[in-house]
Amino acid sequence: MSVDSQPYGYAATGLLVRPSWRLIPQIDRDPRLVAGAQGIRGRLLLWCTVALLAVLLSLVGIDFSAAGLAMMCAYAGKHRRVLILLATFLLLFRSGFLIDRAFLERLAIDEGVADRIHQPLLEATMLAVVFALFSCLLAMQGSGGIGLRRPTLSLLLVFLALVVATQATMMAGMPRVLLWSFLMAAQPYLWFLAYGLADAGKIRSPVWQRLSVFHPFWGSTLTPFGKGLSYLERFEAKTPEELAVTQLKGVKLAAWTLVLAIVKICFGELVHDHLQLPLFDDNLLQYLAGHPWPRFVGWASLVSFFVEDLLGMTVFGGIIVATARLAGFRLLRNTYRPLESTTLAEFWNRYYFYYKELLVDHFFYPTFVRCFRGHRRLRMFFATFAAACVGNLLFHFIRDIHFVGDMGLWRAVIGQQSHAFYTLVLAISVGLSQMRRAPQPASRGWLGSRLLPCLWVSTFFCLIHVFDAPLDREHSLWQRAEFLFYLLGVTP
């Protein structure tokens, strides 16, 4: 958990890492291409290149269709903000505004009120209520009058209090369905609202502009890619030259994402189809059933799972950032060479940048500025723990809040035991890594200062993947620990 939000480009030695050759040319650094991309012919060529990449990416199962909307927004000039709002609304409408409709339908049936409600109308009403409420909160926070002093904490407490209220006996039937409908309409946008409220003192943009980047059209999960509007404005292209460079960077990243997507497919076919290596989850299930595969198969499946996870995360984030760059926002990459990390903190910084930033902004900094001011090392460790453990757990609990409706509050909480252990180990390890960070002596050489630390960091994250199961409510912490003991050859 680095206080510095810039994880890119520098190795632990402080020297810029520049490979001697590149598979994808540095088109954004060619003055002729940058100048050409500012003219009509250059823009037409850029359109054609993006269209070709969209076709090629679709062949490997990646939707790059939002790139067309991004190009339109980039060239809209003073109307860019309006087009971003319309593009975001269009794609949210196409995806049903990210509401878990299947869960709400099951809930209505279980509560015996399915025949008394019109599900689409209820969803539309709750969406209107949610965005009207969000607009009021953003307007009040930015007006300089009544506002929330700790907006993230207030949002989380209110949201979790409403979740607890759904479990009350008096809420049975229609009240429970209405409350869950409100929660499921608000949940996909909760962290966007947190950023919007935090931005209120930094910018004076209208409320509709801040709402336009609530799940922006270039893509996001519950984690905002691009954070809030103030962050986006910092990286927005202001001149034709900046726009050309940013879009060329987007093309370059999209091409690199295509290469990695092909590598991921080939790796999966080689490992699982030709070598017949089982998936990690299948390996775990086989062990729990009492018929474990040999240890080397277990290790191979764990390592392949780790590699596929890294490739999948890089491809997933790469296409989102590439689309944002085509729209004129020079965002940092989400995953950047995580296997080059020489410390645990550096790996976590490089693996899922925007999720790490969310935890830093809403948990690390608030804790860091308020707690243990007279103890520098303890202050850093405690703030890191608040983000990597407490914030991490809360984020995933809210992301998977439907488990409370399906299983009940207590079972949903207990079901997080394995993931809770994962976040605990992660927080302690990253916190200690932060505290003991120091320049490596040059005398250790490349093997001691680069290769061995990278192998140690990769091995650590590979092993704790055994417990990283936020969606698993069936297998206990002890069952996963037993499997790890088996792989290590240790008898518990």
Short mmCIF file of C-alpha atoms in Angstrom, two decimals, residues 32-395:
data_model
loop_
_atom_site.label_atom_id
_atom_site.label_comp_id
_atom_site.label_asym_id
_atom_site.label_seq_id
_atom_site.Cartn_x
_atom_site.Cartn_y
_atom_site.Cartn_z
CA ARG A 32 5.14 12.57 -37.29
CA LEU A 33 2.39 10.22 -36.11
CA VAL A 34 1.38 12.61 -33.33
CA ALA A 35 1.15 15.49 -35.81
CA GLY A 36 -0.70 13.34 -38.37
CA ALA A 37 -3.27 12.16 -35.78
CA GLN A 38 -4.36 15.78 -35.32
CA GLY A 39 -5.50 16.17 -38.93
CA ILE A 40 -8.56 14.83 -40.74
CA ARG A 41 -6.67 12.07 -42.57
CA GLY A 42 -4.93 11.00 -39.41
CA ARG A 43 -8.18 10.84 -37.49
CA LEU A 44 -9.79 8.77 -40.24
CA LEU A 45 -6.84 6.39 -40.12
CA LEU A 46 -7.17 6.24 -36.34
CA TRP A 47 -10.88 5.39 -36.70
CA CYS A 48 -10.03 2.57 -39.12
CA THR A 49 -7.32 1.23 -36.80
CA VAL A 50 -9.68 1.24 -33.83
CA ALA A 51 -12.38 -0.49 -35.88
CA LEU A 52 -9.89 -3.19 -36.93
CA LEU A 53 -8.80 -3.71 -33.34
CA ALA A 54 -12.45 -3.96 -32.26
CA VAL A 55 -13.02 -6.73 -34.81
CA LEU A 56 -9.87 -8.61 -33.81
CA LEU A 57 -10.66 -8.29 -30.11
CA SER A 58 -14.18 -9.59 -30.69
CA LEU A 59 -12.65 -12.75 -32.17
CA VAL A 60 -11.03 -13.48 -28.81
CA GLY A 61 -14.18 -12.66 -26.85
CA ILE A 62 -13.46 -9.05 -25.85
CA ASP A 63 -16.03 -6.32 -26.41
CA PHE A 64 -14.30 -3.15 -27.63
CA SER A 65 -17.43 -1.60 -29.13
CA ALA A 66 -17.36 1.30 -26.66
CA ALA A 67 -14.24 2.52 -28.48
CA GLY A 68 -16.49 4.10 -31.12
CA LEU A 69 -18.32 6.10 -28.47
CA ALA A 70 -14.96 7.06 -26.99
CA MET A 71 -13.76 8.49 -30.30
CA MET A 72 -16.97 10.49 -30.66
CA CYS A 73 -16.54 11.95 -27.18
CA ALA A 74 -12.90 12.79 -27.85
CA TYR A 75 -13.74 14.94 -30.88
CA ALA A 76 -16.85 16.57 -29.38
CA GLY A 77 -14.96 19.60 -28.06
CA LYS A 78 -17.04 21.62 -25.61
CA HIS A 79 -19.84 19.03 -25.90
CA ARG A 80 -17.60 16.21 -24.61
CA ARG A 81 -19.18 16.15 -21.16
CA VAL A 82 -22.71 15.87 -22.58
CA LEU A 83 -21.71 13.01 -24.86
CA ILE A 84 -20.00 11.21 -21.98
CA LEU A 85 -23.26 11.44 -20.01
CA LEU A 86 -25.30 10.12 -22.94
CA ALA A 87 -22.83 7.33 -23.70
CA THR A 88 -22.76 6.27 -20.05
CA PHE A 89 -26.57 6.28 -19.85
CA LEU A 90 -26.81 4.27 -23.09
CA LEU A 91 -24.50 1.49 -21.92
CA LEU A 92 -26.04 1.40 -18.44
CA PHE A 93 -29.47 1.09 -20.02
CA ARG A 94 -28.19 -1.78 -22.17
CA SER A 95 -26.90 -3.57 -19.08
CA GLY A 96 -30.07 -3.04 -17.04
CA PHE A 97 -28.32 -0.41 -14.88
CA LEU A 98 -26.35 -3.26 -13.28
CA ILE A 99 -29.23 -4.33 -11.05
CA ASP A 100 -29.20 -7.97 -9.97
CA ARG A 101 -32.65 -8.71 -11.37
CA ALA A 102 -32.44 -12.47 -10.77
CA PHE A 103 -31.87 -11.93 -7.05
CA LEU A 104 -34.81 -9.52 -6.74
CA GLU A 105 -37.09 -11.90 -8.61
CA ARG A 106 -36.12 -14.77 -6.29
CA LEU A 107 -36.67 -12.54 -3.28
CA ALA A 108 -40.16 -11.50 -4.45
CA ILE A 109 -41.11 -15.16 -4.87
CA ASP A 110 -39.71 -16.13 -1.46
CA GLU A 111 -41.59 -13.26 0.21
CA GLY A 112 -44.81 -14.22 -1.57
CA VAL A 113 -45.35 -10.87 -3.31
CA ALA A 114 -44.27 -11.67 -6.87
CA ASP A 115 -47.85 -11.48 -8.11
CA ARG A 116 -48.38 -8.05 -6.51
CA ILE A 117 -45.49 -6.12 -8.07
CA HIS A 118 -44.35 -5.23 -11.56
CA GLN A 119 -40.61 -5.90 -11.41
CA PRO A 120 -39.42 -3.56 -14.22
CA LEU A 121 -41.55 -0.70 -12.90
CA LEU A 122 -40.23 -1.23 -9.37
CA GLU A 123 -36.64 -1.22 -10.62
CA ALA A 124 -37.18 1.95 -12.63
CA THR A 125 -38.79 3.67 -9.64
CA MET A 126 -35.96 2.71 -7.31
CA LEU A 127 -33.36 3.88 -9.83
CA ALA A 128 -35.10 7.24 -10.02
CA VAL A 129 -35.18 7.46 -6.21
CA VAL A 130 -31.52 6.48 -5.93
CA PHE A 131 -30.25 9.01 -8.46
CA ALA A 132 -32.48 11.76 -7.08
CA LEU A 133 -31.04 11.05 -3.62
CA PHE A 134 -27.48 10.93 -4.97
CA SER A 135 -28.02 14.24 -6.78
CA CYS A 136 -29.25 15.89 -3.59
CA LEU A 137 -26.28 14.58 -1.62
CA LEU A 138 -23.82 15.81 -4.27
CA ALA A 139 -25.52 19.21 -4.44
CA MET A 140 -25.50 19.64 -0.65
CA GLN A 141 -21.89 18.49 -0.34
CA GLY A 142 -20.76 20.94 -3.01
CA SER A 143 -22.86 23.90 -1.88
CA GLY A 144 -20.66 24.76 1.08
CA GLY A 145 -23.65 24.41 3.38
CA ILE A 146 -24.73 21.18 5.02
CA GLY A 147 -22.35 18.39 4.07
CA LEU A 148 -20.94 15.11 5.30
CA ARG A 149 -17.63 15.44 7.16
CA ARG A 150 -16.72 11.81 6.54
CA PRO A 151 -18.74 10.87 3.47
CA THR A 152 -17.37 7.35 2.95
CA LEU A 153 -17.88 6.33 6.57
CA SER A 154 -21.40 7.80 6.55
CA LEU A 155 -22.32 5.99 3.32
CA LEU A 156 -21.04 2.64 4.57
CA LEU A 157 -22.79 2.93 7.92
CA VAL A 158 -26.12 3.84 6.33
CA PHE A 159 -25.86 1.12 3.70
CA LEU A 160 -24.93 -1.60 6.21
CA ALA A 161 -27.64 -0.41 8.62
CA LEU A 162 -30.23 -0.83 5.88
CA VAL A 163 -28.86 -4.30 5.12
CA VAL A 164 -29.28 -5.24 8.79
CA ALA A 165 -32.81 -3.80 8.69
CA THR A 166 -33.77 -6.23 5.91
CA GLN A 167 -33.33 -9.07 8.40
CA ALA A 168 -35.92 -7.76 10.85
CA THR A 169 -39.06 -9.86 11.24
CA MET A 170 -41.31 -6.83 10.80
CA MET A 171 -39.82 -6.30 7.32
CA ALA A 172 -41.24 -9.58 5.97
CA GLY A 173 -43.12 -9.38 2.69
CA MET A 174 -43.44 -6.21 0.66
CA PRO A 175 -41.28 -3.95 2.93
CA ARG A 176 -38.33 -6.32 2.58
CA VAL A 177 -38.69 -6.45 -1.20
CA LEU A 178 -38.88 -2.64 -1.41
CA LEU A 179 -35.83 -2.15 0.80
CA TRP A 180 -33.76 -4.72 -1.08
CA SER A 181 -34.82 -3.13 -4.37
CA PHE A 182 -33.47 0.20 -3.14
CA LEU A 183 -30.22 -1.38 -1.93
CA MET A 184 -29.61 -3.28 -5.16
CA ALA A 185 -30.26 -0.13 -7.20
CA ALA A 186 -27.78 1.86 -5.09
CA GLN A 187 -25.07 -0.78 -4.61
CA PRO A 188 -23.37 -0.59 -8.06
CA TYR A 189 -22.82 3.16 -7.64
CA LEU A 190 -21.89 3.36 -3.96
CA TRP A 191 -18.14 3.89 -4.43
CA PHE A 192 -18.73 6.31 -7.30
CA LEU A 193 -20.87 8.35 -4.92
CA ALA A 194 -18.10 8.20 -2.32
CA TYR A 195 -15.68 9.69 -4.85
CA GLY A 196 -18.27 12.25 -5.94
CA LEU A 197 -18.80 13.44 -2.37
CA ALA A 198 -15.05 13.57 -1.76
CA ASP A 199 -14.65 15.65 -4.94
CA ALA A 200 -17.20 18.24 -3.83
CA GLY A 201 -14.59 20.47 -2.22
CA LYS A 202 -12.12 20.13 -5.10
CA ILE A 203 -14.21 21.05 -8.15
CA ARG A 204 -17.25 23.19 -8.94
CA SER A 205 -18.64 21.05 -11.74
CA PRO A 206 -22.42 20.61 -12.04
CA VAL A 207 -23.98 17.56 -10.45
CA TRP A 208 -24.86 16.02 -13.83
CA GLN A 209 -21.18 16.02 -14.82
CA ARG A 210 -20.26 14.10 -11.68
CA LEU A 211 -23.10 11.65 -12.32
CA SER A 212 -21.85 11.16 -15.90
CA VAL A 213 -18.86 9.17 -14.61
CA PHE A 214 -20.88 6.89 -12.32
CA HIS A 215 -19.92 3.68 -14.10
CA PRO A 216 -18.53 5.56 -17.12
CA PHE A 217 -19.11 4.08 -20.54
CA TRP A 218 -15.48 2.97 -20.96
CA GLY A 219 -16.03 0.41 -18.22
CA SER A 220 -15.71 -0.22 -14.49
CA THR A 221 -16.64 -2.69 -11.83
CA LEU A 222 -17.79 -1.50 -8.43
CA THR A 223 -14.24 -0.11 -8.50
CA PRO A 224 -14.26 3.20 -10.40
CA PHE A 225 -11.67 3.17 -13.20
CA GLY A 226 -10.67 6.81 -13.27
CA LYS A 227 -11.88 7.46 -9.72
CA GLY A 228 -13.90 10.68 -9.53
CA LEU A 229 -14.36 13.65 -11.84
CA SER A 230 -11.51 15.67 -10.30
CA TYR A 231 -9.07 12.83 -11.02
CA LEU A 232 -10.33 12.53 -14.60
CA GLU A 233 -9.91 16.26 -15.17
CA ARG A 234 -6.26 15.98 -14.19
CA PHE A 235 -5.67 13.44 -16.96
CA GLU A 236 -7.95 14.92 -19.60
CA ALA A 237 -6.33 16.01 -22.89
CA LYS A 238 -6.53 19.80 -23.11
CA THR A 239 -4.90 20.38 -26.53
CA PRO A 240 -5.05 18.61 -29.93
CA GLU A 241 -1.50 17.36 -29.40
CA GLU A 242 -2.30 15.93 -25.97
CA LEU A 243 -5.40 14.27 -27.41
CA ALA A 244 -3.39 12.71 -30.25
CA VAL A 245 -0.77 11.34 -27.86
CA THR A 246 -3.44 10.01 -25.51
CA GLN A 247 -5.37 8.28 -28.29
CA LEU A 248 -2.21 6.75 -29.74
CA LYS A 249 -1.46 5.42 -26.27
CA GLY A 250 -4.97 3.94 -26.27
CA VAL A 251 -4.39 2.23 -29.62
CA LYS A 252 -1.06 0.89 -28.40
CA LEU A 253 -2.62 -0.46 -25.19
CA ALA A 254 -5.51 -2.05 -27.10
CA ALA A 255 -3.02 -3.82 -29.39
CA TRP A 256 -1.03 -5.04 -26.40
CA THR A 257 -4.23 -6.24 -24.73
CA LEU A 258 -5.05 -8.21 -27.89
CA VAL A 259 -1.64 -9.90 -27.72
CA LEU A 260 -2.12 -10.79 -24.05
CA ALA A 261 -5.64 -12.10 -24.70
CA ILE A 262 -4.24 -14.43 -27.35
CA VAL A 263 -1.48 -15.52 -24.97
CA LYS A 264 -4.08 -16.24 -22.28
CA ILE A 265 -6.15 -18.37 -24.65
CA CYS A 266 -3.11 -20.29 -25.88
CA PHE A 267 -1.87 -20.81 -22.33
CA GLY A 268 -5.25 -22.16 -21.23
CA GLU A 269 -5.47 -24.53 -24.19
CA LEU A 270 -1.93 -25.77 -23.64
CA VAL A 271 -2.33 -26.32 -19.91
CA HIS A 272 -5.90 -27.60 -19.68
CA ASP A 273 -6.59 -29.14 -23.12
CA HIS A 274 -3.24 -30.60 -24.17
CA LEU A 275 -1.59 -31.25 -20.80
CA GLN A 276 -4.95 -32.09 -19.17
CA LEU A 277 -4.09 -30.11 -16.05
CA PRO A 278 -7.21 -29.68 -13.87
CA LEU A 279 -8.45 -26.27 -12.81
CA PHE A 280 -7.49 -25.18 -9.32
CA ASP A 281 -11.08 -25.39 -8.02
CA ASP A 282 -11.42 -28.93 -9.43
CA ASN A 283 -8.16 -29.85 -7.72
CA LEU A 284 -9.47 -28.54 -4.40
CA LEU A 285 -12.77 -30.40 -4.79
CA GLN A 286 -10.95 -33.62 -5.63
CA TYR A 287 -8.85 -33.30 -2.49
CA LEU A 288 -11.88 -32.60 -0.28
CA ALA A 289 -13.64 -35.63 -1.78
CA GLY A 290 -10.78 -37.81 -0.52
CA HIS A 291 -9.20 -38.51 -3.91
CA PRO A 292 -6.36 -36.00 -4.24
CA TRP A 293 -4.26 -35.76 -7.35
CA PRO A 294 -0.47 -35.96 -6.86
CA ARG A 295 1.16 -32.95 -5.24
CA PHE A 296 2.95 -31.86 -8.40
CA VAL A 297 -0.46 -31.67 -10.14
CA GLY A 298 -1.76 -29.53 -7.29
CA TRP A 299 1.21 -27.19 -7.51
CA ALA A 300 0.94 -26.98 -11.29
CA SER A 301 -2.76 -26.13 -11.09
CA LEU A 302 -2.10 -23.45 -8.44
CA VAL A 303 0.68 -21.84 -10.49
CA SER A 304 -1.38 -21.95 -13.70
CA PHE A 305 -4.32 -20.42 -11.81
CA PHE A 306 -2.05 -17.60 -10.64
CA VAL A 307 -0.70 -16.97 -14.15
CA GLU A 308 -4.17 -17.02 -15.72
CA ASP A 309 -5.42 -14.64 -13.04
CA LEU A 310 -2.62 -12.17 -13.82
CA LEU A 311 -3.28 -12.40 -17.55
CA GLY A 312 -7.02 -12.05 -17.04
CA MET A 313 -6.64 -9.01 -14.80
CA THR A 314 -4.25 -7.36 -17.27
CA VAL A 315 -6.59 -7.95 -20.21
CA PHE A 316 -9.69 -6.89 -18.29
CA GLY A 317 -8.18 -3.61 -17.08
CA GLY A 318 -6.27 -2.96 -20.29
CA ILE A 319 -9.34 -2.75 -22.49
CA ILE A 320 -11.07 -0.35 -20.07
CA VAL A 321 -8.08 1.99 -19.85
CA ALA A 322 -7.54 1.82 -23.63
CA THR A 323 -11.14 2.95 -24.19
CA ALA A 324 -10.77 5.79 -21.69
CA ARG A 325 -7.62 6.94 -23.48
CA LEU A 326 -9.42 6.96 -26.81
CA ALA A 327 -11.97 9.27 -25.16
CA GLY A 328 -9.16 11.65 -24.24
CA PHE A 329 -8.34 10.61 -20.66
CA ARG A 330 -4.73 9.56 -20.20
CA LEU A 331 -5.39 7.10 -17.38
CA LEU A 332 -2.69 4.95 -15.85
CA ARG A 333 -2.78 1.26 -16.58
CA ASN A 334 -4.63 -0.94 -14.12
CA THR A 335 -2.08 -3.79 -14.11
CA TYR A 336 1.55 -3.05 -14.89
CA ARG A 337 4.27 -5.72 -14.80
CA PRO A 338 3.35 -7.22 -11.42
CA LEU A 339 5.95 -10.00 -11.78
CA GLU A 340 8.70 -7.36 -11.67
CA SER A 341 7.72 -6.45 -8.10
CA THR A 342 10.46 -6.88 -5.52
CA THR A 343 8.26 -6.17 -2.47
CA LEU A 344 4.78 -7.26 -1.45
CA ALA A 345 3.60 -3.64 -1.32
CA GLU A 346 4.87 -3.04 -4.85
CA PHE A 347 3.04 -6.10 -6.20
CA TRP A 348 -0.24 -4.99 -4.67
CA ASN A 349 0.33 -1.56 -6.19
CA ARG A 350 0.90 -3.00 -9.64
CA TYR A 351 -1.70 -5.80 -9.67
CA TYR A 352 -5.04 -3.91 -9.46
CA PHE A 353 -4.17 -0.22 -9.37
CA TYR A 354 -7.64 1.34 -9.24
CA TYR A 355 -8.87 -1.02 -6.54
CA LYS A 356 -5.74 -0.27 -4.52
CA GLU A 357 -6.39 3.44 -5.06
CA LEU A 358 -9.97 3.07 -3.81
CA LEU A 359 -8.73 1.48 -0.59
CA VAL A 360 -6.00 4.11 -0.24
CA ASP A 361 -8.36 7.04 -0.80
CA HIS A 362 -11.22 5.86 1.42
CA PHE A 363 -9.46 3.86 4.15
CA PHE A 364 -5.70 4.42 4.19
CA TYR A 365 -5.58 8.23 4.09
CA PRO A 366 -8.45 8.85 6.57
CA THR A 367 -6.76 6.48 9.04
CA PHE A 368 -3.27 7.83 8.35
CA VAL A 369 -4.18 11.47 9.07
CA ARG A 370 -6.06 10.69 12.30
CA CYS A 371 -4.32 7.82 14.08
CA PHE A 372 -0.94 7.42 15.83
CA ARG A 373 0.47 10.72 14.63
CA GLY A 374 3.42 10.45 16.99
CA HIS A 375 4.45 6.97 15.83
CA ARG A 376 5.46 7.03 12.16
CA ARG A 377 5.96 3.30 11.58
CA LEU A 378 2.91 2.24 13.61
CA ARG A 379 0.88 4.90 11.81
CA MET A 380 1.86 3.49 8.40
CA PHE A 381 1.17 -0.10 9.47
CA PHE A 382 -2.22 0.67 11.02
CA ALA A 383 -3.39 2.68 7.99
CA THR A 384 -2.26 -0.11 5.67
CA PHE A 385 -4.14 -2.64 7.81
CA ALA A 386 -7.28 -0.48 7.73
CA ALA A 387 -7.18 -0.48 3.93
CA ALA A 388 -5.91 -3.94 3.01
CA CYS A 389 -7.92 -5.83 5.64
CA VAL A 390 -10.90 -3.80 6.88
CA GLY A 391 -11.56 -1.91 3.65
CA ASN A 392 -10.90 -4.99 1.54
CA LEU A 393 -13.41 -7.05 3.51
CA LEU A 394 -16.07 -4.33 3.51
CA PHE A 395 -15.73 -3.80 -0.22
#
